[in-house]
PDB file of C-alpha atoms and ligand atoms in Angstrom:
ATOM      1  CA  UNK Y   1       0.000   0.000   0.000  1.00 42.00           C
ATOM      2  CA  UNK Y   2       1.611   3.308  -1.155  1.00 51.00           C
ATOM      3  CA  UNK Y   3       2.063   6.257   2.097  1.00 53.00           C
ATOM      4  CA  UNK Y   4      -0.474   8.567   2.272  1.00 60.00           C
ATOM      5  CA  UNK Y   5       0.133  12.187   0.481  1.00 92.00           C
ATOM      6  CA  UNK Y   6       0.110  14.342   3.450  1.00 97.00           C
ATOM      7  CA  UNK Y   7       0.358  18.239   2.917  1.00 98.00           C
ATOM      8  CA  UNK Y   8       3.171  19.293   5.824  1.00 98.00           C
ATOM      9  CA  UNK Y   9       3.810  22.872   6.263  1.00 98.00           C
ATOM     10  CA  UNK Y  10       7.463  24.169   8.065  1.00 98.00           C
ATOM     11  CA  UNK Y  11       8.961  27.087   9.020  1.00 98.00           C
ATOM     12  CA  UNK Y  12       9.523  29.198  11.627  1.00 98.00           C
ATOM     13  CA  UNK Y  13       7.050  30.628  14.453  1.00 96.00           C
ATOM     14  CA  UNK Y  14       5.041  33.249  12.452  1.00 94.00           C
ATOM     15  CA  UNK Y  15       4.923  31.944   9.483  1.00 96.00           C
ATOM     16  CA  UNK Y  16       1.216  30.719   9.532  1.00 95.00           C
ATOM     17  CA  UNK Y  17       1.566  27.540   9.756  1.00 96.00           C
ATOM     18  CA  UNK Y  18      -1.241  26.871  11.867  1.00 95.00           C
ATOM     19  CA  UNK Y  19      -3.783  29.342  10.757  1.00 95.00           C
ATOM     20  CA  UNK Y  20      -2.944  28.611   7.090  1.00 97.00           C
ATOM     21  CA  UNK Y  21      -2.554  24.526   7.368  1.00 98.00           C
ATOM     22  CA  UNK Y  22      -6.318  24.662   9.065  1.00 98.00           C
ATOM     23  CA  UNK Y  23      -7.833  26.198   6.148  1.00 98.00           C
ATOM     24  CA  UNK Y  24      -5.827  23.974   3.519  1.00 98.00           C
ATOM     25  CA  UNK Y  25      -7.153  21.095   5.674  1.00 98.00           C
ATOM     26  CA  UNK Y  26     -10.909  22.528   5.298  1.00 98.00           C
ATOM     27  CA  UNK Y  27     -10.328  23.391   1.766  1.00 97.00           C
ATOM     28  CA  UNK Y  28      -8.936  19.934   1.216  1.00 97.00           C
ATOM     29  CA  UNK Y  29     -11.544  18.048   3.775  1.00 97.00           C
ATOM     30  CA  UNK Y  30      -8.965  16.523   5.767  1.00 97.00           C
ATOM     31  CA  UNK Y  31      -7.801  16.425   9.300  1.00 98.00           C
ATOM     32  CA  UNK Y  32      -5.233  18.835  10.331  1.00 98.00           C
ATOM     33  CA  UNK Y  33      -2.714  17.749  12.293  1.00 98.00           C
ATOM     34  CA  UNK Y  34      -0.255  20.320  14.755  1.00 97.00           C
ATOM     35  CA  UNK Y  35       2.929  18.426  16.368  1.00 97.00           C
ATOM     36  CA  UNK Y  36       2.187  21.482  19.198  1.00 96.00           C
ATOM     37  CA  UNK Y  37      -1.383  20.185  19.658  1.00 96.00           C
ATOM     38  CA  UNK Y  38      -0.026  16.704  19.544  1.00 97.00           C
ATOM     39  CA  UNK Y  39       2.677  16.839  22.983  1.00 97.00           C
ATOM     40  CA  UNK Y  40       0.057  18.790  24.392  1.00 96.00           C
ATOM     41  CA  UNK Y  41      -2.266  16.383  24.105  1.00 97.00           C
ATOM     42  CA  UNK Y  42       0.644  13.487  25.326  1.00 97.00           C
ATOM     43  CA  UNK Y  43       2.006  15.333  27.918  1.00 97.00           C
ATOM     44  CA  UNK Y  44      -1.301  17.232  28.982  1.00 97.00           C
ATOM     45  CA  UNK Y  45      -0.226  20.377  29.315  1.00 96.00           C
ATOM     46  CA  UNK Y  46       1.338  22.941  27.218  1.00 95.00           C
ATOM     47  CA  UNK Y  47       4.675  23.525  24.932  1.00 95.00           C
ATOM     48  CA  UNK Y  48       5.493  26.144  27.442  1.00 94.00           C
ATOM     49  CA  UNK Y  49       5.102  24.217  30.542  1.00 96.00           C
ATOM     50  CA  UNK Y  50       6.759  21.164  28.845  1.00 97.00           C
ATOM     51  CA  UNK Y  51      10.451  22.907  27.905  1.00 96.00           C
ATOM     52  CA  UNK Y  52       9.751  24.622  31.997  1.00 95.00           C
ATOM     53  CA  UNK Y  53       9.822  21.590  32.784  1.00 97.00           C
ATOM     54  CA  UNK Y  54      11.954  19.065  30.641  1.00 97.00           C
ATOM     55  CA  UNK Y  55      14.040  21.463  28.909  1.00 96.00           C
ATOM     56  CA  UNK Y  56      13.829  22.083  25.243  1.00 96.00           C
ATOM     57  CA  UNK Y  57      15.848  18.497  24.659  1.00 97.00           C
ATOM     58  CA  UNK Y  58      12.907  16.755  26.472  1.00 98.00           C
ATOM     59  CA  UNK Y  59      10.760  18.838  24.254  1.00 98.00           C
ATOM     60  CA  UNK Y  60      12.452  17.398  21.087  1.00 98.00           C
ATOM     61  CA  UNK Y  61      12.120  13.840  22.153  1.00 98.00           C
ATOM     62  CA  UNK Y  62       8.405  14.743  22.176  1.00 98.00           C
ATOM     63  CA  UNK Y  63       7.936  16.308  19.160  1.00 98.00           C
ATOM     64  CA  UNK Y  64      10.079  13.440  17.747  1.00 98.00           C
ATOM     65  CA  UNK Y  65       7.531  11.492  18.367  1.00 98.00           C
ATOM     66  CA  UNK Y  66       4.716  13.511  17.529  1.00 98.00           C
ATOM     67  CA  UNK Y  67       5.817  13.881  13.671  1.00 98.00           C
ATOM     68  CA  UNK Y  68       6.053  10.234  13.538  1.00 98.00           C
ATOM     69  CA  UNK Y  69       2.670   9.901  15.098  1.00 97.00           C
ATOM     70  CA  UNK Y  70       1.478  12.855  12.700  1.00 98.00           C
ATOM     71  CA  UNK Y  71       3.183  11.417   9.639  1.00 97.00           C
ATOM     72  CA  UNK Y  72       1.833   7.780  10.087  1.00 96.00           C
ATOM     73  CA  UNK Y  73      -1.595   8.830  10.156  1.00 96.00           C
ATOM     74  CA  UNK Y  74      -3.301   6.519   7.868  1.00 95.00           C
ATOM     75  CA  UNK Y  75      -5.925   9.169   6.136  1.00 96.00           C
ATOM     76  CA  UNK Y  76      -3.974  12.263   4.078  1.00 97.00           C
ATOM     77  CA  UNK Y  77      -4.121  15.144   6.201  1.00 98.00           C
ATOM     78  CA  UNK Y  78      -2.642  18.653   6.710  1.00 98.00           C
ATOM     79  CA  UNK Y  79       0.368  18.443   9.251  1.00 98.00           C
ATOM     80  CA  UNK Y  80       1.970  21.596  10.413  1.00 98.00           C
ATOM     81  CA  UNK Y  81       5.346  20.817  12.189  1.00 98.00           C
ATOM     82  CA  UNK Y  82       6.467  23.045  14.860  1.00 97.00           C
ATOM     83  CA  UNK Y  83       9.508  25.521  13.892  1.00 97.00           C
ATOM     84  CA  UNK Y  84      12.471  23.504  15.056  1.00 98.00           C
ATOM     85  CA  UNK Y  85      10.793  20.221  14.264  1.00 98.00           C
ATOM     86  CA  UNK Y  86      13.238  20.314  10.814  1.00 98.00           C
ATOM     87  CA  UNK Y  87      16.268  20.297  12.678  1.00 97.00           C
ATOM     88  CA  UNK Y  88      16.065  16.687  13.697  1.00 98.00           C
ATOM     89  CA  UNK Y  89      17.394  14.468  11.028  1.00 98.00           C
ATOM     90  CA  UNK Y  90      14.754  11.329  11.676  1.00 98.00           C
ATOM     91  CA  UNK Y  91      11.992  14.033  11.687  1.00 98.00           C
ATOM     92  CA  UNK Y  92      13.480  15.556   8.109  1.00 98.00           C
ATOM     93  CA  UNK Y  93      13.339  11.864   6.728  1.00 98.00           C
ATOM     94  CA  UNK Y  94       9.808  11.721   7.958  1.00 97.00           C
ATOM     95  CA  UNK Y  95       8.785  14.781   7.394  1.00 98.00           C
ATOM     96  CA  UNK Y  96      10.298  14.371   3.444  1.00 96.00           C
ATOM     97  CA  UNK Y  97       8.801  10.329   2.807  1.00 96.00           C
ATOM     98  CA  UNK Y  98       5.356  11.680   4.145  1.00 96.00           C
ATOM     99  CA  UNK Y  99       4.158  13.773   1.128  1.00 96.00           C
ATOM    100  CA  UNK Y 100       4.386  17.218  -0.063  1.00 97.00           C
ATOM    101  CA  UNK Y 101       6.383  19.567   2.119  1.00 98.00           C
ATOM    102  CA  UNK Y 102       5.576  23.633   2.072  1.00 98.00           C
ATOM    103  CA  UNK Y 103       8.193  25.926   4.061  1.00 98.00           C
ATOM    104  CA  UNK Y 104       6.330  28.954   4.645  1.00 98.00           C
ATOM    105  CA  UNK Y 105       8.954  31.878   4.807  1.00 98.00           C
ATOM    106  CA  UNK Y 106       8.622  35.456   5.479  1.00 97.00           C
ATOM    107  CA  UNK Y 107      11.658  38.135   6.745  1.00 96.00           C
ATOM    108  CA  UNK Y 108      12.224  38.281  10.465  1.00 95.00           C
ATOM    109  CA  UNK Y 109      10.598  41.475  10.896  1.00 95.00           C
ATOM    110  CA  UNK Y 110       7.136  40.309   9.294  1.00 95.00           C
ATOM    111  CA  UNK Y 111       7.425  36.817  11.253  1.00 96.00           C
ATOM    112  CA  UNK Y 112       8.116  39.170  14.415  1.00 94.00           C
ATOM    113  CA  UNK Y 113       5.191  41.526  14.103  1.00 92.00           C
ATOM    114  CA  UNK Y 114       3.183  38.379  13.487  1.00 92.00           C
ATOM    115  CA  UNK Y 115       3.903  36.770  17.182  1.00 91.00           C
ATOM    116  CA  UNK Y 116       4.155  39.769  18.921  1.00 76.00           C
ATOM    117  CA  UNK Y 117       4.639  38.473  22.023  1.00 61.00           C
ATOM    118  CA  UNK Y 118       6.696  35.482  23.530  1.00 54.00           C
ATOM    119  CA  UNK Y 119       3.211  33.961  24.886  1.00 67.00           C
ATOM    120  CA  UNK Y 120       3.369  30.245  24.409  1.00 76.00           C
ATOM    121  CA  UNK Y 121       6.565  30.643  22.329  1.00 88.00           C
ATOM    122  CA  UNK Y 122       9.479  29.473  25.088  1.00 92.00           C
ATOM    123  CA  UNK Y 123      12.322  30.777  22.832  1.00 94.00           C
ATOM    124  CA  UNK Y 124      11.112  34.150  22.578  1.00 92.00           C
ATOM    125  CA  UNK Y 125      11.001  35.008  26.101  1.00 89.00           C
ATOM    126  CA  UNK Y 126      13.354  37.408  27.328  1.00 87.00           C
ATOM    127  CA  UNK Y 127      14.668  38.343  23.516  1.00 88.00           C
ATOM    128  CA  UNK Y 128      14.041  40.763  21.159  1.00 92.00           C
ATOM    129  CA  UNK Y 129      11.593  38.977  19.208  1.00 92.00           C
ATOM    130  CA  UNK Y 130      12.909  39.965  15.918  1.00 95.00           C
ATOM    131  CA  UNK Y 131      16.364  39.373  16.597  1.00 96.00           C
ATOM    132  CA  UNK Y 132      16.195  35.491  17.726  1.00 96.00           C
ATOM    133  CA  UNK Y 133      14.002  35.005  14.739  1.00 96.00           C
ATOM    134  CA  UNK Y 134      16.922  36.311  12.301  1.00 97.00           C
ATOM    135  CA  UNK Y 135      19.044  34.098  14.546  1.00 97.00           C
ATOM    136  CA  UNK Y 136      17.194  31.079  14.001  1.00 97.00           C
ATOM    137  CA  UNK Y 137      16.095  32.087  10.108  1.00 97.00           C
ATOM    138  CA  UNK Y 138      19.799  31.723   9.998  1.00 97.00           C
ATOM    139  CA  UNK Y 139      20.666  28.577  11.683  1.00 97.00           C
ATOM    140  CA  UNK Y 140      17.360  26.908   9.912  1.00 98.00           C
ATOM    141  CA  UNK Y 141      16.676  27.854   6.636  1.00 96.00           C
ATOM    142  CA  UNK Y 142      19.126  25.161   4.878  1.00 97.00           C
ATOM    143  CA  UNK Y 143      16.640  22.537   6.947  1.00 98.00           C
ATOM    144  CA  UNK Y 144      13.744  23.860   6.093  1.00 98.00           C
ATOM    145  CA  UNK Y 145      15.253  23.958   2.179  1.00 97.00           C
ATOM    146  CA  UNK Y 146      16.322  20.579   2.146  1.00 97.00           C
ATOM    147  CA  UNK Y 147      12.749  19.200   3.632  1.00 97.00           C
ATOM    148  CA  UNK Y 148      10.266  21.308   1.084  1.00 97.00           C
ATOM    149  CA  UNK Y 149       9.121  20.862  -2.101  1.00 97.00           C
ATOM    150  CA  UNK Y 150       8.117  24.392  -2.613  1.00 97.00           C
ATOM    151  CA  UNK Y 151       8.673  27.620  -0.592  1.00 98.00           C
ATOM    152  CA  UNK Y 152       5.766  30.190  -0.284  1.00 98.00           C
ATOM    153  CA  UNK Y 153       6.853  34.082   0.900  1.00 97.00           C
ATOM    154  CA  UNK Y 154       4.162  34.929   2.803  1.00 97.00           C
ATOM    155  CA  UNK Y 155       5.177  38.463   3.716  1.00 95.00           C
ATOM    156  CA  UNK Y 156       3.006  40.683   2.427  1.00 93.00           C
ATOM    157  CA  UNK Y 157       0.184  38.285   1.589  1.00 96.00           C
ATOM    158  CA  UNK Y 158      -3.300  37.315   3.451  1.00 96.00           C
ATOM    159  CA  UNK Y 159      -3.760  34.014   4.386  1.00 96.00           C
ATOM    160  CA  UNK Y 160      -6.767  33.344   2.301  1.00 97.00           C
ATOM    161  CA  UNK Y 161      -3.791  34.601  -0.638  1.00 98.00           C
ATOM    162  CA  UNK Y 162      -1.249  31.967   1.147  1.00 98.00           C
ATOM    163  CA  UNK Y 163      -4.145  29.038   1.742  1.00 98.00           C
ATOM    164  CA  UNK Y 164      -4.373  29.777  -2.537  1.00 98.00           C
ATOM    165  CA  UNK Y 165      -1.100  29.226  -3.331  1.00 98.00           C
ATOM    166  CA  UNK Y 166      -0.276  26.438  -1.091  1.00 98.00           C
ATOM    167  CA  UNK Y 167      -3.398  24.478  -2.020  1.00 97.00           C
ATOM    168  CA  UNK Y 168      -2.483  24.938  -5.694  1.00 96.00           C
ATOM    169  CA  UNK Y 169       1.374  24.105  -5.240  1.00 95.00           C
ATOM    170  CA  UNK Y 170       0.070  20.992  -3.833  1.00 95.00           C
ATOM    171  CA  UNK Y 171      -3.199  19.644  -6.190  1.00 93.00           C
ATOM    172  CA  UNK Y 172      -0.503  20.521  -9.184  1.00 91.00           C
ATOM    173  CA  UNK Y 173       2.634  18.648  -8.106  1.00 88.00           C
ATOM    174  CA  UNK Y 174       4.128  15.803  -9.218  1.00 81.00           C
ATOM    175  CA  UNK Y 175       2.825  12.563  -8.234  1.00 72.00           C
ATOM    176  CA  UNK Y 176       6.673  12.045  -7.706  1.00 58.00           C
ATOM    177  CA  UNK Y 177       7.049  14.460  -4.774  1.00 52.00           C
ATOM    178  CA  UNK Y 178       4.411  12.210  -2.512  1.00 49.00           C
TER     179      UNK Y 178
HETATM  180  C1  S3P A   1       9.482  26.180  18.211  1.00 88.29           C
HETATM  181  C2  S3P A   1       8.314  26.511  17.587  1.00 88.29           C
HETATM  182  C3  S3P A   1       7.003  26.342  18.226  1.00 88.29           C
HETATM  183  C4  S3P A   1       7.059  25.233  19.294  1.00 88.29           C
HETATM  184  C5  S3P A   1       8.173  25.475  20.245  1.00 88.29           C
HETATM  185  C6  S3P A   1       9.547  25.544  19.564  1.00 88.29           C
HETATM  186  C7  S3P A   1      10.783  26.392  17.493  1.00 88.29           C
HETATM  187  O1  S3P A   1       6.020  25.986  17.253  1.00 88.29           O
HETATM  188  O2  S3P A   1       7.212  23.976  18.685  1.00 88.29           O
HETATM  189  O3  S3P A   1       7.908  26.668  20.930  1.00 88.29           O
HETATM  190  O4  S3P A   1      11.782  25.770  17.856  1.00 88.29           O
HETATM  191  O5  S3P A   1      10.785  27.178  16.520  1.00 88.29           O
HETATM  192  P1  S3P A   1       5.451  27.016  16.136  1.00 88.29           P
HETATM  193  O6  S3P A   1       6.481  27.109  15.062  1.00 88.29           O
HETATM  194  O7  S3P A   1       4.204  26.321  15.658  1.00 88.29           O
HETATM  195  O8  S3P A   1       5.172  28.309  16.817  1.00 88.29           O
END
């Protein structure tokens, strides 16, 4: 039996991963899938309380586990991977074998205005938000290159504009990049 064709969205907090990847799963009638809502689900409480209390390596080891879970899921769905999720090589293999892979981009300063504050977002407390996201746009973006199939700039674009574009990226690819 072939994988299913998952759509997974990456990239880095702000990018609209979530708010995008739920409207390409209602525009596509699938589930959508959020390795965040997933360890919050397993662990019961939330990302923030989870690196509080295990650290962001314990935090990894979750989400590890939560884009297999995610990626296994037997119906095609919508997955959006949490920002660091790429830099894991197991999760990149995953993340690459389980369908078609969008990184949504955008420059630090749109991504910044977009969180506005560290709420929920461990690695933006105590930092200029704008800053650490150059930082890590820096460290990341080869990951997040290597894992997608196609790259969306969503600066400057609505997300009804970005649910478009992703949703046609993805009905018009090759059967080859499932
Ligand atoms: C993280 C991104 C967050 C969450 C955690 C770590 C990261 O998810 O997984 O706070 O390393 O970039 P979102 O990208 O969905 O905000």
């Amino acid at each position: 039996m072939n994988a299913p064709r998952h759509l997974v969205l990456v990239g880095l907090m702000g990018a609209g991963k979530t708010t995008v990847g739920e409207l390409c799963a209602q525009r596509l009638g699938r589930a959508f899938l959020d390795t965040d809502a997933i360890i919050e689900a397993v662990t019961g409480t939330l990302v923030t309380e989870v690196f509080a209390g295990v650290g962001e390596t314990g935090f990894r080891d979750f989400e590890r586990e939560a884009v297999a879970n995610a990626c296994a899921a037997l119906e095609p769905a919508v997955i959006s991977c949490g920002g660091g999720a790429v830099l894991d090589p197991e999760n990149r293999r995953r993340i690459q074998g389980a369908g078609f892979v969008v990184w949504l981009d955008a420059p630090p300063a749109v991504l910044a205005a977009r969180v506005q504050s560290s709420h929920g977002r461990p690695l933006l407390v105590g930092s200029d938000p704008e800053t650490t996201l150059n930082r890590l746009r820096e460290l990341r973006h080869a990951a997040y290159e290597a894992v997608a199939d196609a790259a969306v700039d969503t600066g400057g674009r609505t997300v009804d504009e970005v649910t478009d574009i992703v949703v046609s990226r993805f009905e018009t690819a090759p059967a080859a990049s499932a």
